[in-house]
Short mmCIF file of C-alpha atoms in Angstrom, two decimals:
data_model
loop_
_atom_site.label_atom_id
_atom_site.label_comp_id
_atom_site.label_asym_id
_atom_site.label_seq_id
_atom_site.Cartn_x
_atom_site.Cartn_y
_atom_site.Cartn_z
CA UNK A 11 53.23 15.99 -33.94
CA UNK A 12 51.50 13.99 -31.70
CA UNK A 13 47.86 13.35 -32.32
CA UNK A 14 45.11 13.33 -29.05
CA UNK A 15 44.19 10.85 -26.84
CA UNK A 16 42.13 7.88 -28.80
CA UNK A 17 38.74 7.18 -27.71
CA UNK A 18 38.47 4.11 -25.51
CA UNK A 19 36.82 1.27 -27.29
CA UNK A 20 33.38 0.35 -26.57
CA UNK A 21 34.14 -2.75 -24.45
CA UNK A 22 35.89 0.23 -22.48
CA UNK A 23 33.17 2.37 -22.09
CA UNK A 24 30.35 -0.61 -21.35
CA UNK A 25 31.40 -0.92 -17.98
CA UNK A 26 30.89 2.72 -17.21
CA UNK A 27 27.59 2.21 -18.84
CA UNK A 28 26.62 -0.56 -17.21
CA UNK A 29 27.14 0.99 -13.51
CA UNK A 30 25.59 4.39 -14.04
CA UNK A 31 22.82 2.27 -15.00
CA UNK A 32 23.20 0.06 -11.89
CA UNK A 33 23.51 3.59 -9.78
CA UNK A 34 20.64 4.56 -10.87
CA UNK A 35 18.67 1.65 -10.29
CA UNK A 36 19.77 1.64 -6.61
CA UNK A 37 18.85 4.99 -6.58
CA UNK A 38 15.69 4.39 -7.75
CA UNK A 39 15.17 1.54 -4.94
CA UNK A 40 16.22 3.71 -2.11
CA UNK A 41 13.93 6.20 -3.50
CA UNK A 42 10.67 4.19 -3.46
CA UNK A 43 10.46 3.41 0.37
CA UNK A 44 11.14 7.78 0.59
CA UNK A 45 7.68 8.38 -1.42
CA UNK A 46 5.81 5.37 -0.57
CA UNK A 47 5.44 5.59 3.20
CA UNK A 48 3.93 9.73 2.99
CA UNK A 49 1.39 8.85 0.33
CA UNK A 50 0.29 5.73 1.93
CA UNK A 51 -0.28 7.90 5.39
CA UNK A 52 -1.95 10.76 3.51
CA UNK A 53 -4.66 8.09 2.99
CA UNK A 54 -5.52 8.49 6.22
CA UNK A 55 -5.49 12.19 6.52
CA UNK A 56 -7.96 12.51 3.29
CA UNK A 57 -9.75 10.38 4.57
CA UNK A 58 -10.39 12.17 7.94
CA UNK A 59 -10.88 15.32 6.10
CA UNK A 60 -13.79 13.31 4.09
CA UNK A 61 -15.43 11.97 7.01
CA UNK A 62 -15.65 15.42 8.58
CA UNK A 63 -17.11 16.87 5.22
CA UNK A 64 -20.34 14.19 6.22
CA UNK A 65 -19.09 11.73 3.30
CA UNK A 66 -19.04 8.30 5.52
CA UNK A 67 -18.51 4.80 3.03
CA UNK A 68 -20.04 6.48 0.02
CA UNK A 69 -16.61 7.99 -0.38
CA UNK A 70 -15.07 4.97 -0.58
CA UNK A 71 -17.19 3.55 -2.94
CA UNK A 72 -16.81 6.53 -5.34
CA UNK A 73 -12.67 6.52 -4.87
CA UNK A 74 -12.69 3.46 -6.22
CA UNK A 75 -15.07 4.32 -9.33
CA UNK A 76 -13.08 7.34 -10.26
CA UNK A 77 -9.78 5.85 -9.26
CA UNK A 78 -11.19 2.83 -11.57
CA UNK A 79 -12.04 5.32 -14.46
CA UNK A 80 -8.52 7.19 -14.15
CA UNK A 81 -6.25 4.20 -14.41
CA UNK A 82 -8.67 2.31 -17.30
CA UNK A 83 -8.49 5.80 -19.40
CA UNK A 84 -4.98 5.76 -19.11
CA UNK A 85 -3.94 2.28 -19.70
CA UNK A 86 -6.17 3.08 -23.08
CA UNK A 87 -4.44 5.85 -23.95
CA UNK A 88 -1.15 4.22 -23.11
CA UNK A 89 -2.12 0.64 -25.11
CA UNK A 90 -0.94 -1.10 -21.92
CA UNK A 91 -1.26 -5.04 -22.72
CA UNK A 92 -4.35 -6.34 -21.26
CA UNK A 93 -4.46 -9.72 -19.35
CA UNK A 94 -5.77 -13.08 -22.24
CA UNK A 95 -6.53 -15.30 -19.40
CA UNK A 96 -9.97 -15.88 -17.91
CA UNK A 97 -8.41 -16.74 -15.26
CA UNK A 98 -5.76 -13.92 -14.58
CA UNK A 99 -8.85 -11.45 -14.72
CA UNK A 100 -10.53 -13.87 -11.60
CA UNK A 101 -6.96 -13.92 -9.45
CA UNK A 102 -6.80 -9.66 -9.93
CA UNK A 103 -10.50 -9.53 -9.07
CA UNK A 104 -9.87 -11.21 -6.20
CA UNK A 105 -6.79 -9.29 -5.31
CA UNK A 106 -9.15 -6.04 -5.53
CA UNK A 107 -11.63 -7.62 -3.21
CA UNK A 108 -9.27 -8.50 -0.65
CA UNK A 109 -7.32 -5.40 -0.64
CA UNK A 110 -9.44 -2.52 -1.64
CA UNK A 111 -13.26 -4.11 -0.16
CA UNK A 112 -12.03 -6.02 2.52
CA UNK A 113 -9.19 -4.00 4.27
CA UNK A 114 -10.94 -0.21 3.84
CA UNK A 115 -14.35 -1.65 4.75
CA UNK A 116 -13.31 -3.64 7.78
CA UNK A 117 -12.02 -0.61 9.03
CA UNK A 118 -14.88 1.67 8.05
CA UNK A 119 -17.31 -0.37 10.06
CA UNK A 120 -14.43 -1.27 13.33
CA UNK A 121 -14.68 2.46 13.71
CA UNK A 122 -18.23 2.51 13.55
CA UNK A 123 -18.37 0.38 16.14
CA UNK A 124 -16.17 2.02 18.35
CA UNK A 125 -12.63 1.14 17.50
CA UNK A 126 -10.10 3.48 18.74
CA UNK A 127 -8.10 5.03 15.33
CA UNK A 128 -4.97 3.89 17.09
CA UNK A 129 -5.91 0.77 18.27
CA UNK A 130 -7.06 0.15 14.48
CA UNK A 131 -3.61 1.34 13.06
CA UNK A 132 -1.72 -1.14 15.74
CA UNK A 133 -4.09 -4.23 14.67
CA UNK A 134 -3.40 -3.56 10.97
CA UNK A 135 0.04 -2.90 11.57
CA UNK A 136 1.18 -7.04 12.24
CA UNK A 137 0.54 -7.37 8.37
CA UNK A 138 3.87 -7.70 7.89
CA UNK A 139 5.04 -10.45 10.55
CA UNK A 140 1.83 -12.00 8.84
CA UNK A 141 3.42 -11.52 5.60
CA UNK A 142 6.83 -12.37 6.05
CA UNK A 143 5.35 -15.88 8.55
CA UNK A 144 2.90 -16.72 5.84
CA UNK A 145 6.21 -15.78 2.37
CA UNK A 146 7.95 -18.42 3.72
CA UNK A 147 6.39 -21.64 3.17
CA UNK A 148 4.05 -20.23 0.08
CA UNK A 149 7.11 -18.45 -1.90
CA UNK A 150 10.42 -19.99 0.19
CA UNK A 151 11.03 -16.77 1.07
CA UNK A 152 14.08 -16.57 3.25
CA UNK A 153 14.22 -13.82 6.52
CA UNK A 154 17.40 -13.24 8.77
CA UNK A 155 17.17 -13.67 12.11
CA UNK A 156 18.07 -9.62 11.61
CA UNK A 157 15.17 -8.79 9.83
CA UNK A 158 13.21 -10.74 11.89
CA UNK A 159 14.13 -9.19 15.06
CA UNK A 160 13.51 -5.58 12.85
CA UNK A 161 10.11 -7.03 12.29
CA UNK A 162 9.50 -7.15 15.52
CA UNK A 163 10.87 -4.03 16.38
CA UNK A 164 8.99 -2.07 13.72
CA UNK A 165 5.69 -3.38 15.27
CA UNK A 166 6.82 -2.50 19.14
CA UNK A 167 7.59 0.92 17.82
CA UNK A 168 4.47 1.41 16.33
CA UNK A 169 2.80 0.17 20.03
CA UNK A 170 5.08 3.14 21.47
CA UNK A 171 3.79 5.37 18.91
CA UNK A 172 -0.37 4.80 19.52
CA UNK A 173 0.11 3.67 23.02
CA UNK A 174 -0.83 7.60 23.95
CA UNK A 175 -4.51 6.99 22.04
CA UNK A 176 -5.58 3.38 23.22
CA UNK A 177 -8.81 2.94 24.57
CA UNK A 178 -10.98 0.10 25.48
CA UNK A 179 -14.69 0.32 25.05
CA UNK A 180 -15.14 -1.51 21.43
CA UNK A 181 -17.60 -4.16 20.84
CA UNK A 182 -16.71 -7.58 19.94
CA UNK A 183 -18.19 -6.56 16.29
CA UNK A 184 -15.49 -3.46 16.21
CA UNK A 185 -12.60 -5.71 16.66
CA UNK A 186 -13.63 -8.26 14.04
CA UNK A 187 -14.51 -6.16 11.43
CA UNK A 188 -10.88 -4.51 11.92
CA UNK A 189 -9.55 -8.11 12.08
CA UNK A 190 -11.45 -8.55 8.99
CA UNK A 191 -9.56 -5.58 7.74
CA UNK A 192 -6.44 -6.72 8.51
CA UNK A 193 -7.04 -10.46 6.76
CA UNK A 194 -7.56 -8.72 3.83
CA UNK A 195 -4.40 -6.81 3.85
CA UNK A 196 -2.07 -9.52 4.53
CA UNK A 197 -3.95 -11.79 1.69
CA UNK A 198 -4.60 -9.39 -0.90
CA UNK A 199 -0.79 -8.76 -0.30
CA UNK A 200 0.20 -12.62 -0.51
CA UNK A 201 -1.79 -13.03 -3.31
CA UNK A 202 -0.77 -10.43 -5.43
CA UNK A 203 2.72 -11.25 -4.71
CA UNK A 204 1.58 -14.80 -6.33
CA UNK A 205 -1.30 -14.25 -9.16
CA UNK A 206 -0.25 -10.56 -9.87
CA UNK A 207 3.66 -10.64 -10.79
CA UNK A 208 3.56 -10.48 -14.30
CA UNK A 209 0.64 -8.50 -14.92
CA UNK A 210 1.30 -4.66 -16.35
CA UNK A 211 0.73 -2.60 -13.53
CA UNK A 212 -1.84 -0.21 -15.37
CA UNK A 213 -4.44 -3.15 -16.44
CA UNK A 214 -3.75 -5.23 -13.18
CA UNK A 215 -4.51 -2.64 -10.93
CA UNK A 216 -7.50 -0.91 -13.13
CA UNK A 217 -9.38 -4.61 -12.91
CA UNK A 218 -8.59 -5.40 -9.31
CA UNK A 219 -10.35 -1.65 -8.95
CA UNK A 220 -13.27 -2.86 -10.94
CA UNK A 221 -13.48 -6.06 -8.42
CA UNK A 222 -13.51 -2.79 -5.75
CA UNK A 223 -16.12 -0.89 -7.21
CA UNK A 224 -18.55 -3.75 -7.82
CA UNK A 225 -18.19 -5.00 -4.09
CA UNK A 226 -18.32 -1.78 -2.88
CA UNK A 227 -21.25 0.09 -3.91
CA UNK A 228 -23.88 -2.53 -2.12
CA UNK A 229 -22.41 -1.77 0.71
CA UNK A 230 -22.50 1.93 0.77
CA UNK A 231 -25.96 1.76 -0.36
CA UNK A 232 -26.68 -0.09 2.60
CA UNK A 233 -25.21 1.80 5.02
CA UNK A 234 -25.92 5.35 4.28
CA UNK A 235 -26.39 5.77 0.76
CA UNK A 236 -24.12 7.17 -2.16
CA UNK A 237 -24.30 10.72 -1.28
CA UNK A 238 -21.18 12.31 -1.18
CA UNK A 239 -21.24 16.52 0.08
CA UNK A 240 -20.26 18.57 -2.93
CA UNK A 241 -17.74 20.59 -0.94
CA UNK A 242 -14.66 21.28 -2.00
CA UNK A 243 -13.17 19.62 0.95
CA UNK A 244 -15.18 16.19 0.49
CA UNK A 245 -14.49 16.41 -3.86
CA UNK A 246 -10.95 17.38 -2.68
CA UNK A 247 -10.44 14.26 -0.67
CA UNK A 248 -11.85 11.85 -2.97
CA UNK A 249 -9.92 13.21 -6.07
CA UNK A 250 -6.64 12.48 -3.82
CA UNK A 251 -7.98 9.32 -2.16
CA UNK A 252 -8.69 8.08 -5.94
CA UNK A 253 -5.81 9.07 -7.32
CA UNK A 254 -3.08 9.11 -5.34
CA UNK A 255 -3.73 6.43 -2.94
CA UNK A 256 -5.86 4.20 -4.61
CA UNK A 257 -3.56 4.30 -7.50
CA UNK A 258 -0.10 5.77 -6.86
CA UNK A 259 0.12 3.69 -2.99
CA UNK A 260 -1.25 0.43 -4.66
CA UNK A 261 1.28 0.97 -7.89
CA UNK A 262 3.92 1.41 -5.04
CA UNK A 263 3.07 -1.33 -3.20
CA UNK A 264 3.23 -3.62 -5.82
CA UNK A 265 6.60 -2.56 -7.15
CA UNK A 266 7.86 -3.36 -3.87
CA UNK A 267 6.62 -6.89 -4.09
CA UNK A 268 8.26 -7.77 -7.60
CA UNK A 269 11.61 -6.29 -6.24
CA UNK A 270 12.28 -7.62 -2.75
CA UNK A 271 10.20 -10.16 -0.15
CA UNK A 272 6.55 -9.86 1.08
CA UNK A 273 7.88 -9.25 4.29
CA UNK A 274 10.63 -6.69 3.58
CA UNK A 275 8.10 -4.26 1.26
CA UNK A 276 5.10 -4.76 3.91
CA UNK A 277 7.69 -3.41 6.59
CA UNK A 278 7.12 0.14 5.28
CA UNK A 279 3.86 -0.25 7.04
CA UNK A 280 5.37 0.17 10.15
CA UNK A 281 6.64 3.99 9.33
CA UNK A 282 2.75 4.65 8.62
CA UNK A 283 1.23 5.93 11.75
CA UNK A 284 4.17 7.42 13.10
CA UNK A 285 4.41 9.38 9.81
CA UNK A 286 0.70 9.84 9.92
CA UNK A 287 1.37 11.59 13.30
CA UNK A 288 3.55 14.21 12.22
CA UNK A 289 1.65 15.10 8.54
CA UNK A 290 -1.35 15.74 11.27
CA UNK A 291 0.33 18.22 12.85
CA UNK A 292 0.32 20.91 9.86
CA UNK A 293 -2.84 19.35 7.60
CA UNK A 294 -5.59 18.60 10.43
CA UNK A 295 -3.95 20.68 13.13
CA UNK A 296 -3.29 17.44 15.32
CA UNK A 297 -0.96 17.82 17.74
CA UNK A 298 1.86 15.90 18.39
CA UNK A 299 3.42 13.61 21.76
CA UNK A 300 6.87 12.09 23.04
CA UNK A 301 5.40 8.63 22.10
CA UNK A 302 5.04 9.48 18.68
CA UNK A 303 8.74 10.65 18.21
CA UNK A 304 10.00 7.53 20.23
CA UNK A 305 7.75 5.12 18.21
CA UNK A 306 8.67 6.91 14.95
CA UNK A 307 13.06 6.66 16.34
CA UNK A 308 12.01 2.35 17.31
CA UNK A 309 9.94 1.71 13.87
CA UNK A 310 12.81 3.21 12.04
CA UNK A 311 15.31 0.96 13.52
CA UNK A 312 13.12 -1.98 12.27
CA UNK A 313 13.04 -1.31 9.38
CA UNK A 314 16.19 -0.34 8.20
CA UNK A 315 17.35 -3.95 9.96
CA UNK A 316 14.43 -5.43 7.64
CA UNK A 317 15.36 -3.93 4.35
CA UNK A 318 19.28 -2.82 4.60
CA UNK A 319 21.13 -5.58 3.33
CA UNK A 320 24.11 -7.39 5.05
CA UNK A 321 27.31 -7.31 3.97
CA UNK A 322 29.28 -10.60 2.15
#
């Protein structure tokens, strides 16, 4: 009688390990680009709702409070390891600075001073030619001449997609404080990318949001105070703008920076207004143009020539 098939050896059965684990970590990475781009855009969707609930920087101050709170509670509760360098805690304060205070308050006062919302979505949205010009002689990052032609491409599609709601009319003071804005992006990206690598993700990002909070609140209290409406819409959008963006987008972000190049992860940025565009349509009852879709069909193409690797 014939006995059953033997089991295969482990040194068998390790490969088949080893690429379902490999599967799903390419899974995982095609995955993150797919929930990245919608919460980053819903930023800007809460944030409209906000502004029409009366809440003008005072919500951006508090976002960063309870987004602060949130994230310290949980890397508590989690016993996340905690930075021992003086030092590290100055580099992630000054991470905070540049990308919370900096980039959302340079564009808080550029529309204030008459900035178009488009035309500030298009000036923030060369952060990543910034990023990728500025990766390669700080981190020897290395771009084809592919992915920089998708660079390129991502941005004219995102000109396409705005091009509909450009308008002159701006003071000088607009456009600086959104170039201002966009400064801090592309910095507080670079420098992450070099202080904030191997940092836990919970602690790193709950003290670059205590950097936020303490820059933030003197300026709200100078320009229009710390009231915030207590309206479900205006507590609504400060709940999501603390958690989700301010925590989940940043997380996202950052995760994109340890696995692949400054200028391949910034890239995503591109897919931000157009995506903005179309979330509109159902949430603030926007509507939607031909430039849009063609921007959103150009961007698209850029971006899959930034990130999709070639062959060898």
């Amino acid at each position: 009688m014939s006995a059953g098939p033997a089991a295969a050896p482990p040194e068998c059965r390790e490969p088949a390990a080893t690429a379902r684990r490999r599967a799903g970590g390419r899974l995982a990475a095609a995955a993150l680009p797919v929930v990245f781009v919608p919460i980053w855009s819903s930023g800007y969707l809460a944030g409209t709702l906000g502004a029409r609930s009366g809440a003008s920087l005072a919500l951006v101050a508090w976002r960063f409070l309870v987004a602060f709170a949130v994230l310290g509670s949980v890397s508590v509760a989690t016993r996340a390891p905690w930075p021992k360098e003086r030092r590290t805690y100055a580099h992630l304060l000054v991470t905070g600075v540049l990308l919370q205070t900096v980039q959302l308050g340079g564009v808080f006062f550029g529309l204030a001073h008459g900035v178009p919302a488009g035309l500030s979505s298009l000036i923030l949205s060369a952060c990543p030619l910034i990023v990728a010009a500025a990766a390669v002689p700080m981190f020897s990052e290395r771009l084809t001449g592919r992915q920089w032609a998708g660079l390129a491409l991502g941005l004219a599609g995102v000109v396409v997609c705005v091009s509909g709601n450009l308008s002159g009319g701006a003071r000088t003071a607009g456009y600086a404080y959104t170039g201002l804005a966009l400064a801090g992006l592309a910095a507080g990206t670079l420098y992450q990318k070099r202080f904030g690598g191997a940092v836990d993700l919970r602690t790193g990002t709950t003290v670059q949001l205590l950097g936020a909070t303490l820059t933030t609140f003197p300026l709200a209290m100078a320009h229009g105070g710390l009231r915030v409406p207590l309206t479900g819409q205006a507590l609504g959008s400060l709940a999501w703008l603390a958690v989700v963006n301010s925590i989940g987008a940043l997380v996202l972000l950052f995760v994109l920076l340890r696995r692949g190049t400054g200028g391949a992860a910034t890239s995503l940025l591109y897919l931000v207004p157009p995506v903005t565009a179309v979330l509109a349509v159902p949430i603030l009852g926007q509507g939607i143009t031909a430039s849009v879709i063609a921007g959103m069909a150009v961007s698209g193409a850029g971006v899959l020539l930034v990130l999709v690797r070639a062959p060898r």
